[in-house]
PDB file of C-alpha atoms and ligand atoms in Angstrom:
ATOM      1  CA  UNK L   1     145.747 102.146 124.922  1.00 76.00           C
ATOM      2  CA  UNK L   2     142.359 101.239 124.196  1.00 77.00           C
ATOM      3  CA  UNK L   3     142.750 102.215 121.024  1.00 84.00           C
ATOM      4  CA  UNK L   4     145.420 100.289 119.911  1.00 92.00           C
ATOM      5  CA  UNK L   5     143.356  97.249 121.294  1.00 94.00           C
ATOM      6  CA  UNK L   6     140.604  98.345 119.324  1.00 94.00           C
ATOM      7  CA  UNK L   7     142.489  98.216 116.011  1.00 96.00           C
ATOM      8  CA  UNK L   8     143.871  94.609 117.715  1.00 96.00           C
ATOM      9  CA  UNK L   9     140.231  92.980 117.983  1.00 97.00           C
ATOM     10  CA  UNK L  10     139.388  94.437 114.938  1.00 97.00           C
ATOM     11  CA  UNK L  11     141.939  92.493 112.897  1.00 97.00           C
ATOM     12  CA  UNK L  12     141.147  89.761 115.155  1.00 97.00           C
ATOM     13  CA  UNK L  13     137.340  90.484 113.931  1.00 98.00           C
ATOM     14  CA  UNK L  14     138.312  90.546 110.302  1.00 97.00           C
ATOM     15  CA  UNK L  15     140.397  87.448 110.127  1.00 96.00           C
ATOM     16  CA  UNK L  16     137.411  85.384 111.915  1.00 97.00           C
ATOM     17  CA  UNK L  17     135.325  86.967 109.546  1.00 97.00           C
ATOM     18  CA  UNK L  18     137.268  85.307 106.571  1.00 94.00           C
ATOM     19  CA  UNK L  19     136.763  82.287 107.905  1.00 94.00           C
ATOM     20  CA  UNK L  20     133.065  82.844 108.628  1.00 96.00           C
ATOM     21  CA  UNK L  21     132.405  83.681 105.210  1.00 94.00           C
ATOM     22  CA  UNK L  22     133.641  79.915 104.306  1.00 93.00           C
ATOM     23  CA  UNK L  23     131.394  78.961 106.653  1.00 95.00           C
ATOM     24  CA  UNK L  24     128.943  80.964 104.693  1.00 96.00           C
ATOM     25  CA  UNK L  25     129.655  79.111 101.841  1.00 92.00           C
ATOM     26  CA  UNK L  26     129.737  75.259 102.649  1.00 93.00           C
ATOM     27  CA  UNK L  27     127.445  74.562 105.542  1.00 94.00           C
ATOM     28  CA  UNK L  28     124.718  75.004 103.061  1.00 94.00           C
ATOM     29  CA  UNK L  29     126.016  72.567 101.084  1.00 89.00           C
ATOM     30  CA  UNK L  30     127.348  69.953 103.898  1.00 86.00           C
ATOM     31  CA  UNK L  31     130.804  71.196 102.917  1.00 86.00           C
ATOM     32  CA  UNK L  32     133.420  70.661 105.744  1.00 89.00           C
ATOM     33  CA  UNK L  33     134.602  73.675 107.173  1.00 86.00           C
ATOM     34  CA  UNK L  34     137.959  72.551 107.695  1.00 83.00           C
ATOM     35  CA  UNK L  35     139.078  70.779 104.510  1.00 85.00           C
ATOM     36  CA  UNK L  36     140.045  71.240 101.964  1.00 84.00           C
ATOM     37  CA  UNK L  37     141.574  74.755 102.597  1.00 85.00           C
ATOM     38  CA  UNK L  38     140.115  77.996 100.881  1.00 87.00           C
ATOM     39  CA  UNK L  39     139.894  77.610  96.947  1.00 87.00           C
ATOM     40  CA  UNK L  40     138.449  79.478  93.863  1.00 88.00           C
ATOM     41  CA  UNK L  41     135.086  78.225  92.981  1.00 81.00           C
ATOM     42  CA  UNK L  42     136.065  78.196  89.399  1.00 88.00           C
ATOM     43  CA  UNK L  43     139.187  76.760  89.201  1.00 90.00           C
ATOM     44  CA  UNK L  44     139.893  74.918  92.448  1.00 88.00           C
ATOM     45  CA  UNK L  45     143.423  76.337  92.899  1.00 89.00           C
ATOM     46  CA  UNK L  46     144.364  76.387  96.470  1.00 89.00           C
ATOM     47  CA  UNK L  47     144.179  80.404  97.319  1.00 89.00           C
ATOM     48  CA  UNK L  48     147.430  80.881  98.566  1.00 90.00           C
ATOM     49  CA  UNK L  49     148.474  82.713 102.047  1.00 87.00           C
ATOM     50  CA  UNK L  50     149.187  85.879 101.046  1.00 90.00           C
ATOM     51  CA  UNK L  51     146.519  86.067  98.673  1.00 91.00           C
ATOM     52  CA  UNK L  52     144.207  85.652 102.757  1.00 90.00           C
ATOM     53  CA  UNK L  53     144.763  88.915 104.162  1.00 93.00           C
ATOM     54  CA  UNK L  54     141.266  90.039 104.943  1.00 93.00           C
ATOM     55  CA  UNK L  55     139.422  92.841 102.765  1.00 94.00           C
ATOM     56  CA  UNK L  56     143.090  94.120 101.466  1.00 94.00           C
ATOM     57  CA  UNK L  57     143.756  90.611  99.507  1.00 93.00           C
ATOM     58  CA  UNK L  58     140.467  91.597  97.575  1.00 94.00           C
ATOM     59  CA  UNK L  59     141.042  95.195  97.173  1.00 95.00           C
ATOM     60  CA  UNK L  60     144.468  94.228  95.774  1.00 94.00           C
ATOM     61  CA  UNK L  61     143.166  91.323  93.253  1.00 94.00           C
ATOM     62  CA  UNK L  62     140.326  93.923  92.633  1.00 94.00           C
ATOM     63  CA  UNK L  63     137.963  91.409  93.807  1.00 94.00           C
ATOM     64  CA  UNK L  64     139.027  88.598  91.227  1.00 95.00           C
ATOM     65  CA  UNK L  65     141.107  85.297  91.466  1.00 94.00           C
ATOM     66  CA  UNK L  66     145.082  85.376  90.887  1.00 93.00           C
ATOM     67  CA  UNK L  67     144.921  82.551  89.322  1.00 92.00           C
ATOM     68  CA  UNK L  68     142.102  81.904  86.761  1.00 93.00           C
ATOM     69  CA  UNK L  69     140.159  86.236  87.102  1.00 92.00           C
ATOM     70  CA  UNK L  70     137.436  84.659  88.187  1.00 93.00           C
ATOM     71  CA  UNK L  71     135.299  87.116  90.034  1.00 94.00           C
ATOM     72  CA  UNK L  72     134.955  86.999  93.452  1.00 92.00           C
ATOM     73  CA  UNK L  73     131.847  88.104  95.814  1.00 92.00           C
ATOM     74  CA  UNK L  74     131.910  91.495  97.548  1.00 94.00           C
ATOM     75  CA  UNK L  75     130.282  89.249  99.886  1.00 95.00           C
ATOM     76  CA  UNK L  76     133.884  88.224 101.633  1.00 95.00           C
ATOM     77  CA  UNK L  77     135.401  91.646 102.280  1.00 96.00           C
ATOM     78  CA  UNK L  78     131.993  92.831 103.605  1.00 97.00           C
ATOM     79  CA  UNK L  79     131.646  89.621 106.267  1.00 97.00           C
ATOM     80  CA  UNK L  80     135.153  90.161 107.200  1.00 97.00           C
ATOM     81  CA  UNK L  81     134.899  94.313 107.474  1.00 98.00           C
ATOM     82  CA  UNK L  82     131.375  93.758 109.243  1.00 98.00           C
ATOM     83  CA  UNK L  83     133.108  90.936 111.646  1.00 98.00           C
ATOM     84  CA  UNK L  84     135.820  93.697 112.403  1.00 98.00           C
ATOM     85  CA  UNK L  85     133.973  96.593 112.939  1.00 98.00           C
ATOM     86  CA  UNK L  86     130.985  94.679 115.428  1.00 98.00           C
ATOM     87  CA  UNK L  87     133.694  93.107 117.643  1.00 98.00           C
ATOM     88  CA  UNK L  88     135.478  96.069 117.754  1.00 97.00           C
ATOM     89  CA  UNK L  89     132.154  97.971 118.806  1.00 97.00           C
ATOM     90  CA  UNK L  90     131.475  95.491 121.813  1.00 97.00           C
ATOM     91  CA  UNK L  91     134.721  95.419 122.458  1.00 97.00           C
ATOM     92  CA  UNK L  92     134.766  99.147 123.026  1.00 95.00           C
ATOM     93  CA  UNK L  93     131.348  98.795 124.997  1.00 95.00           C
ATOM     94  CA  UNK L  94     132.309  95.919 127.377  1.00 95.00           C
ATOM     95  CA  UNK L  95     135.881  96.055 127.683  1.00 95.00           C
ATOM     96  CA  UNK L  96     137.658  92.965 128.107  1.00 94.00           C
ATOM     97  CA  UNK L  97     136.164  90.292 130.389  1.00 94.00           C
ATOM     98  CA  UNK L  98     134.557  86.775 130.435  1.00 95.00           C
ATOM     99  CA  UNK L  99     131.138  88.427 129.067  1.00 95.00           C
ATOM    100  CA  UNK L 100     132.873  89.776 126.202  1.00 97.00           C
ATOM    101  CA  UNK L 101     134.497  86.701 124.973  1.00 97.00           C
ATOM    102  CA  UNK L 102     130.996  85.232 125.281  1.00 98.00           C
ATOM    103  CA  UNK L 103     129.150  88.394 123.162  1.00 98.00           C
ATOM    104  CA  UNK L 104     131.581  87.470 120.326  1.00 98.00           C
ATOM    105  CA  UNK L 105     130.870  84.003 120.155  1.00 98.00           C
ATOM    106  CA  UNK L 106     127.169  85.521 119.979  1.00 98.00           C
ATOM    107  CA  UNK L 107     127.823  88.092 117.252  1.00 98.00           C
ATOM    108  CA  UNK L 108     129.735  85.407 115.151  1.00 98.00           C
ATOM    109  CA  UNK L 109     126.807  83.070 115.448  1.00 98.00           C
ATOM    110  CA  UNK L 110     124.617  85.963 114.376  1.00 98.00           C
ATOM    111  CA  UNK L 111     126.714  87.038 110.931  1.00 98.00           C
ATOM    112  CA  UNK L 112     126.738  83.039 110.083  1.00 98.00           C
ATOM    113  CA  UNK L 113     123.339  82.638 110.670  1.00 98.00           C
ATOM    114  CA  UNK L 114     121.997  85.701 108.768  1.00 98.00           C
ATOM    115  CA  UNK L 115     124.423  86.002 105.720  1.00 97.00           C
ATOM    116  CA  UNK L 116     123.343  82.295 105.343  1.00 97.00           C
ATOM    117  CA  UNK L 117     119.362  82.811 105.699  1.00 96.00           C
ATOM    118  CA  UNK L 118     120.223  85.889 103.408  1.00 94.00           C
ATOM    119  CA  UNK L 119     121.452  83.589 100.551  1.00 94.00           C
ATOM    120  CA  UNK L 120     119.462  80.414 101.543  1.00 94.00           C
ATOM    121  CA  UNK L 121     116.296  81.128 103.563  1.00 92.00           C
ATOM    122  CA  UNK L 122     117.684  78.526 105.545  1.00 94.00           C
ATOM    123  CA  UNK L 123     118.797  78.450 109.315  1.00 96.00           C
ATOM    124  CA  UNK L 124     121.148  75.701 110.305  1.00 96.00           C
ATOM    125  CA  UNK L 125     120.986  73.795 113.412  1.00 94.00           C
ATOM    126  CA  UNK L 126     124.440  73.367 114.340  1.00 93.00           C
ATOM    127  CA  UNK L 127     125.264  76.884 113.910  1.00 96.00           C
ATOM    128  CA  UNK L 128     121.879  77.652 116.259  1.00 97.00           C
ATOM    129  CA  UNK L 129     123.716  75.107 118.598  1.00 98.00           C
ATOM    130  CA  UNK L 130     126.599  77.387 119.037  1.00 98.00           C
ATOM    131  CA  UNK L 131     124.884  79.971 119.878  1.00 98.00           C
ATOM    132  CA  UNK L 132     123.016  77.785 122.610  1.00 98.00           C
ATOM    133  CA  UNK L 133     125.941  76.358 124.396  1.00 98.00           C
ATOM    134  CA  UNK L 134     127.744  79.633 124.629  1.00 98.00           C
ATOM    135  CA  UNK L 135     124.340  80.926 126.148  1.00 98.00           C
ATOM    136  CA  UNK L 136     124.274  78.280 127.983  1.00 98.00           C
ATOM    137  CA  UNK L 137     128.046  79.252 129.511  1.00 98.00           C
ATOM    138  CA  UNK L 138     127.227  82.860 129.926  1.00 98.00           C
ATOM    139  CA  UNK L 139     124.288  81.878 132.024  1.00 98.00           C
ATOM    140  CA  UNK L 140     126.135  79.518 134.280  1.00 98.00           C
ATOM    141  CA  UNK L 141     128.643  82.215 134.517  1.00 98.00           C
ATOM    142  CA  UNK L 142     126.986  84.866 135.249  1.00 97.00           C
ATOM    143  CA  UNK L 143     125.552  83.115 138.374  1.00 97.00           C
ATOM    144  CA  UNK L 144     128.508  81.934 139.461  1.00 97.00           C
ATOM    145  CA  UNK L 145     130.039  85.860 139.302  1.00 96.00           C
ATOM    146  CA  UNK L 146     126.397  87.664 140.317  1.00 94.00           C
ATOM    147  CA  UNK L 147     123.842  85.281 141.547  1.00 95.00           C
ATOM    148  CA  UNK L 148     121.859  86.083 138.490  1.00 94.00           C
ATOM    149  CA  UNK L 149     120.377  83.327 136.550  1.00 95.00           C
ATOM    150  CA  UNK L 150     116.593  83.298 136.079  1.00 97.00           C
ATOM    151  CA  UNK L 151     116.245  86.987 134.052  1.00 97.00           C
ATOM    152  CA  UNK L 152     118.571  85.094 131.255  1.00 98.00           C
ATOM    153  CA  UNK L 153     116.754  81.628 131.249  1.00 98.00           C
ATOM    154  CA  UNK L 154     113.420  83.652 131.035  1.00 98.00           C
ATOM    155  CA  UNK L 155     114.739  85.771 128.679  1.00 98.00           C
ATOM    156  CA  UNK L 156     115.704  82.679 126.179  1.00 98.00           C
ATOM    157  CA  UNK L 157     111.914  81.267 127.135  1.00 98.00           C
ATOM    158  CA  UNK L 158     110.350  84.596 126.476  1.00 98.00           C
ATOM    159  CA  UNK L 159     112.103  85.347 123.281  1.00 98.00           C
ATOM    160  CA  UNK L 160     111.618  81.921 121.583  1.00 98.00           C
ATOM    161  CA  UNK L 161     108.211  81.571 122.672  1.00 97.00           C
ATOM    162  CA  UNK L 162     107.182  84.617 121.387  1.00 97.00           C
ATOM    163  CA  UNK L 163     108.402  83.749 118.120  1.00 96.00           C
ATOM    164  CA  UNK L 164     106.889  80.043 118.382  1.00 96.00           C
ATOM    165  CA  UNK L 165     103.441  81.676 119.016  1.00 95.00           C
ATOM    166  CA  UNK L 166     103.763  84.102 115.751  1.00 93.00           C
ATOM    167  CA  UNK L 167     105.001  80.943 113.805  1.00 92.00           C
ATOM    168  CA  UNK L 168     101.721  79.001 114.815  1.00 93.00           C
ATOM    169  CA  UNK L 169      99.412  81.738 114.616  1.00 93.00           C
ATOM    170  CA  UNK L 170     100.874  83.317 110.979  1.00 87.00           C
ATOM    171  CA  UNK L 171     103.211  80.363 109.614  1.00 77.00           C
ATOM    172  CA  UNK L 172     104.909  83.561 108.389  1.00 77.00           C
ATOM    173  CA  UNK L 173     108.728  82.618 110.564  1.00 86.00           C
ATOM    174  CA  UNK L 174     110.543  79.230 110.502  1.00 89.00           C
ATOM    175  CA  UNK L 175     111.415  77.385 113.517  1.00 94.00           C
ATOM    176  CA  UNK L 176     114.958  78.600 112.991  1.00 95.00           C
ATOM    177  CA  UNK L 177     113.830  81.807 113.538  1.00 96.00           C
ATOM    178  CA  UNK L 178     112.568  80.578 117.369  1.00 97.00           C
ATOM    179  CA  UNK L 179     116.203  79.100 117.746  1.00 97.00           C
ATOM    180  CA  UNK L 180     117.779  82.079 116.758  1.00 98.00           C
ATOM    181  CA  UNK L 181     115.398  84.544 119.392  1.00 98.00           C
ATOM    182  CA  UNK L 182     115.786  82.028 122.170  1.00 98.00           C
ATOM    183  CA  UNK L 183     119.455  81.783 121.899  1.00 98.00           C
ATOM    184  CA  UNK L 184     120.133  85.476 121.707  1.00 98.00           C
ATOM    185  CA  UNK L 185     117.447  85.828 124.796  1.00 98.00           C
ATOM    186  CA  UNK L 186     119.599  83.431 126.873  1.00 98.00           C
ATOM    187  CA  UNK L 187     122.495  86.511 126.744  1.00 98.00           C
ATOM    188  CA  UNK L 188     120.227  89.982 127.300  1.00 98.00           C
ATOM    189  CA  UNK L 189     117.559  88.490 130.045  1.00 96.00           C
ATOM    190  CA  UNK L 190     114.115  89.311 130.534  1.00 96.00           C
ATOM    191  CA  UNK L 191     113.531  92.853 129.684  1.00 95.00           C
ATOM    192  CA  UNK L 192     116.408  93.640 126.895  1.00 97.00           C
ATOM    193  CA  UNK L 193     115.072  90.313 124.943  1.00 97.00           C
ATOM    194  CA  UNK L 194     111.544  91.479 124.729  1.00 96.00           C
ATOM    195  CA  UNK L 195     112.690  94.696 123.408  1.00 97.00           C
ATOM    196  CA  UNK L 196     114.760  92.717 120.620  1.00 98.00           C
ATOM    197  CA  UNK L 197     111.686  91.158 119.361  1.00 97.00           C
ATOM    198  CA  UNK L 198     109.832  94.094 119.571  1.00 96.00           C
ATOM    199  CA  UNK L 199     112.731  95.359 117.381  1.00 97.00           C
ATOM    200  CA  UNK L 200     112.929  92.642 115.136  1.00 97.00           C
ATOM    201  CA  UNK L 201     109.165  93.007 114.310  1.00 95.00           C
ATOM    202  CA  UNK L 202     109.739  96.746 113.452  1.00 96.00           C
ATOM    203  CA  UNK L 203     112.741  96.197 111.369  1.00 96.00           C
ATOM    204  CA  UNK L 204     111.235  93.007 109.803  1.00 93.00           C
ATOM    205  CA  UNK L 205     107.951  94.723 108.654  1.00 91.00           C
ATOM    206  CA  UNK L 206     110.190  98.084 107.593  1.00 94.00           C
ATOM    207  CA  UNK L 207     112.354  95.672 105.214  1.00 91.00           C
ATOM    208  CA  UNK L 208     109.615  93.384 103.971  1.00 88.00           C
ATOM    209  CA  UNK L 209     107.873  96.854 102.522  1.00 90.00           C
ATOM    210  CA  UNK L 210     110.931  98.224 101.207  1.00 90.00           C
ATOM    211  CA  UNK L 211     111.420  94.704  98.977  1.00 86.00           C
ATOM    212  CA  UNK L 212     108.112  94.705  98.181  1.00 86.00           C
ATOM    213  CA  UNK L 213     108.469  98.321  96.854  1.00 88.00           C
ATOM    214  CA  UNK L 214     111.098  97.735  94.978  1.00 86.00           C
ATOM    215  CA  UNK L 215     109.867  94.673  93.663  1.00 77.00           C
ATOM    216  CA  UNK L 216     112.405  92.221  94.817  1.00 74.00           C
ATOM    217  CA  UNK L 217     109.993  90.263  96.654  1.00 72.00           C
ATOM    218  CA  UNK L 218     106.840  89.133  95.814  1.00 71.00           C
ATOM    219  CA  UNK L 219     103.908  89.197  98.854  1.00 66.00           C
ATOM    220  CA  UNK L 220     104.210  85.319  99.137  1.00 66.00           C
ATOM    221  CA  UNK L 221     107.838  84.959  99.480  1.00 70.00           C
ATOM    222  CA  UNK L 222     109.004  83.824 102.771  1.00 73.00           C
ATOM    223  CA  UNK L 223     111.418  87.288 104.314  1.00 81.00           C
ATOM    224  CA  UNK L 224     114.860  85.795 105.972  1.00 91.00           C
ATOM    225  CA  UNK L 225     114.233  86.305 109.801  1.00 94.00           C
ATOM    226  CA  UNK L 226     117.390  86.016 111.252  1.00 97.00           C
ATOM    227  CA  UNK L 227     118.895  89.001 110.248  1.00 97.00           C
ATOM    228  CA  UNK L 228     116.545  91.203 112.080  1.00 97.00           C
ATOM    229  CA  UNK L 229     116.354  89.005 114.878  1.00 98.00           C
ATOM    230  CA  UNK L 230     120.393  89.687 114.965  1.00 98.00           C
ATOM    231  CA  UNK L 231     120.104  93.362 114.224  1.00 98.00           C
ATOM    232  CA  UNK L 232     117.140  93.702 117.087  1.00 98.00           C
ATOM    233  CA  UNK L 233     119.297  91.755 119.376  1.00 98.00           C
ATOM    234  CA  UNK L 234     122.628  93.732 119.093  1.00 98.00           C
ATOM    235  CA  UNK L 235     120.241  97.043 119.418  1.00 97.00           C
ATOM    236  CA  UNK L 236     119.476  95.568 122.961  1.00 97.00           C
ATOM    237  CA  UNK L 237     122.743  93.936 123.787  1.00 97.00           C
ATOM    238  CA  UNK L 238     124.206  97.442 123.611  1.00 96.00           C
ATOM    239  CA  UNK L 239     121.232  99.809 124.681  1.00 95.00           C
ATOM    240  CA  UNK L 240     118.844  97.635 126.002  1.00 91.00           C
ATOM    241  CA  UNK L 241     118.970  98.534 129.114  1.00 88.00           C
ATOM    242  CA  UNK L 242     119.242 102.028 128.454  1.00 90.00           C
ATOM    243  CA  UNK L 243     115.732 102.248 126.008  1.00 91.00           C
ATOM    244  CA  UNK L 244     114.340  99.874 128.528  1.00 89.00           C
ATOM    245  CA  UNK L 245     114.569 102.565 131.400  1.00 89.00           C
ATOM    246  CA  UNK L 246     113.765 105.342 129.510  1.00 91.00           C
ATOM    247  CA  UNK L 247     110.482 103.804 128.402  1.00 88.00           C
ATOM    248  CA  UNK L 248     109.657 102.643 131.898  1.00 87.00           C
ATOM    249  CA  UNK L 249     109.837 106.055 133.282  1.00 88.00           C
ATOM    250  CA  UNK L 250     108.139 107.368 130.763  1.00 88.00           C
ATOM    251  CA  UNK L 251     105.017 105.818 131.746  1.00 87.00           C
ATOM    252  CA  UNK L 252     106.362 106.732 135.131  1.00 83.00           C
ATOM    253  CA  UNK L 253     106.824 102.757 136.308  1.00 79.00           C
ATOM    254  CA  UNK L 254     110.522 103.115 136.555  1.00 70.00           C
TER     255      UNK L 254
HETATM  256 ZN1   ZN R 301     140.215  80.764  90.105  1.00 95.01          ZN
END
């Protein structure tokens, strides 16, 4: 049975993911995500409903526009196979529940906020804000359901205040990239959010190198953040806990 809800919140996944990937697109440029519906760049014809399906549309207009063959970006069947296949994953890890619901608004928040520091270098506020009020939920409800409160506020505190510190110290991270940490804190408390960061610095300094090998990025360019903030911060969602004991004991503390 699980299965067959897997394959459910996947498609669930994909077809939120085709609508993240217009998010993608116009909150950089103070587009409304609402109207007008999904059109072609190039021609502005509406793209009709059938023409929607997510990542099969493309593979069946081989990735160009029905109307005018205007190409169109990999970049939408990849958000919308991505979307699928990380709600399907926490799905599969947390089973269904309030906290899951909540995760998901987290992930989404996460693949908005990357993809569009990916193409930008820019991290908007009202998609941080998301991310903030569900926190904000999860916390409240998770007290209400365990008594446990202060590991998540910390964790938020923690997390963005690491980051703040680096930013004043190096001016090498954008305050979006303190948003981002102290939002994704709020969900995986104290221990699990230090871990992320610890993470994200890894993963960070393991991609700047790589660009900088391969000469897409010069020493002075300013690295997009947020995506290893979000890829250090699903790490712990999923197996923070986990690494977290195994390290502790280690060093025989646990
Ligand atoms: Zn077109």
């Amino acid at each position: 049975m699980e299965g067959i809800y897997g394959v459910f919140v996947f498609i669930i996944g994909s077809i939120l993911g085709s609508f993240f990937n217009l998010c993608i697109f116009r909150i950089p440029s103070e587009e409304s995500i609402v109207f007008p519906p999904s059109n072609c760049p190039k021609c502005k014809s509406n793209i009709k409903k059938y023409d929607l399906i997510p990542i099969i549309s493309y593979l069946i207009l081989r990735g160009k526009c029905r109307n005018c063959s205007e190409k169109v970006s990999i970049q939408y069947p990849l958000i919308e196979l991505l979307t699928g296949i990380l709600f399907t994953i926490i799905y599969l890890y947390f089973g269904f529940s309030v906290e899951l619901f909540l995760y998901l608004v987290l992930v989404s928040v996460l693949i908005i906020t990357s993809v569009i520091d990916i193409n930008t270098g820019y991290i908007y506020e009202r998609v941080s804000l998301v991310g903030i009020i569900a926190g904000v939920v999860f916390i409240v409800y998770k007290y209400i359901s365990s008594g446990e409160m202060l590991t998540y506020i910390l964790g938020g505190v923690a997390a963005g205040g690491i980051i703040a510190i680096i930013i004043l110290l190096t001016n090498g991270m954008g305050w979006g990239d303190a948003e981002v940490a102290f939002l994704c804190g709020l969900f995986l408390g104290l221990s699990s959010s230090i871990l992320m960061i610890f993470l994200s610095i890894v993963l960070g300094g393991i991609g700047a190198s790589i660009l900088l090998v391969f000469g897409k990025k010069s020493r002075k360019d300013a690295i997009p953040f947020a995506p290893y903030i979000s890829i250090g911060g699903l790490i712990a969602l999923l197996y923070g806990e986990g690494i977290v004991k195994a390290f502790l004991s280690y060093y025989g503390l646990y």
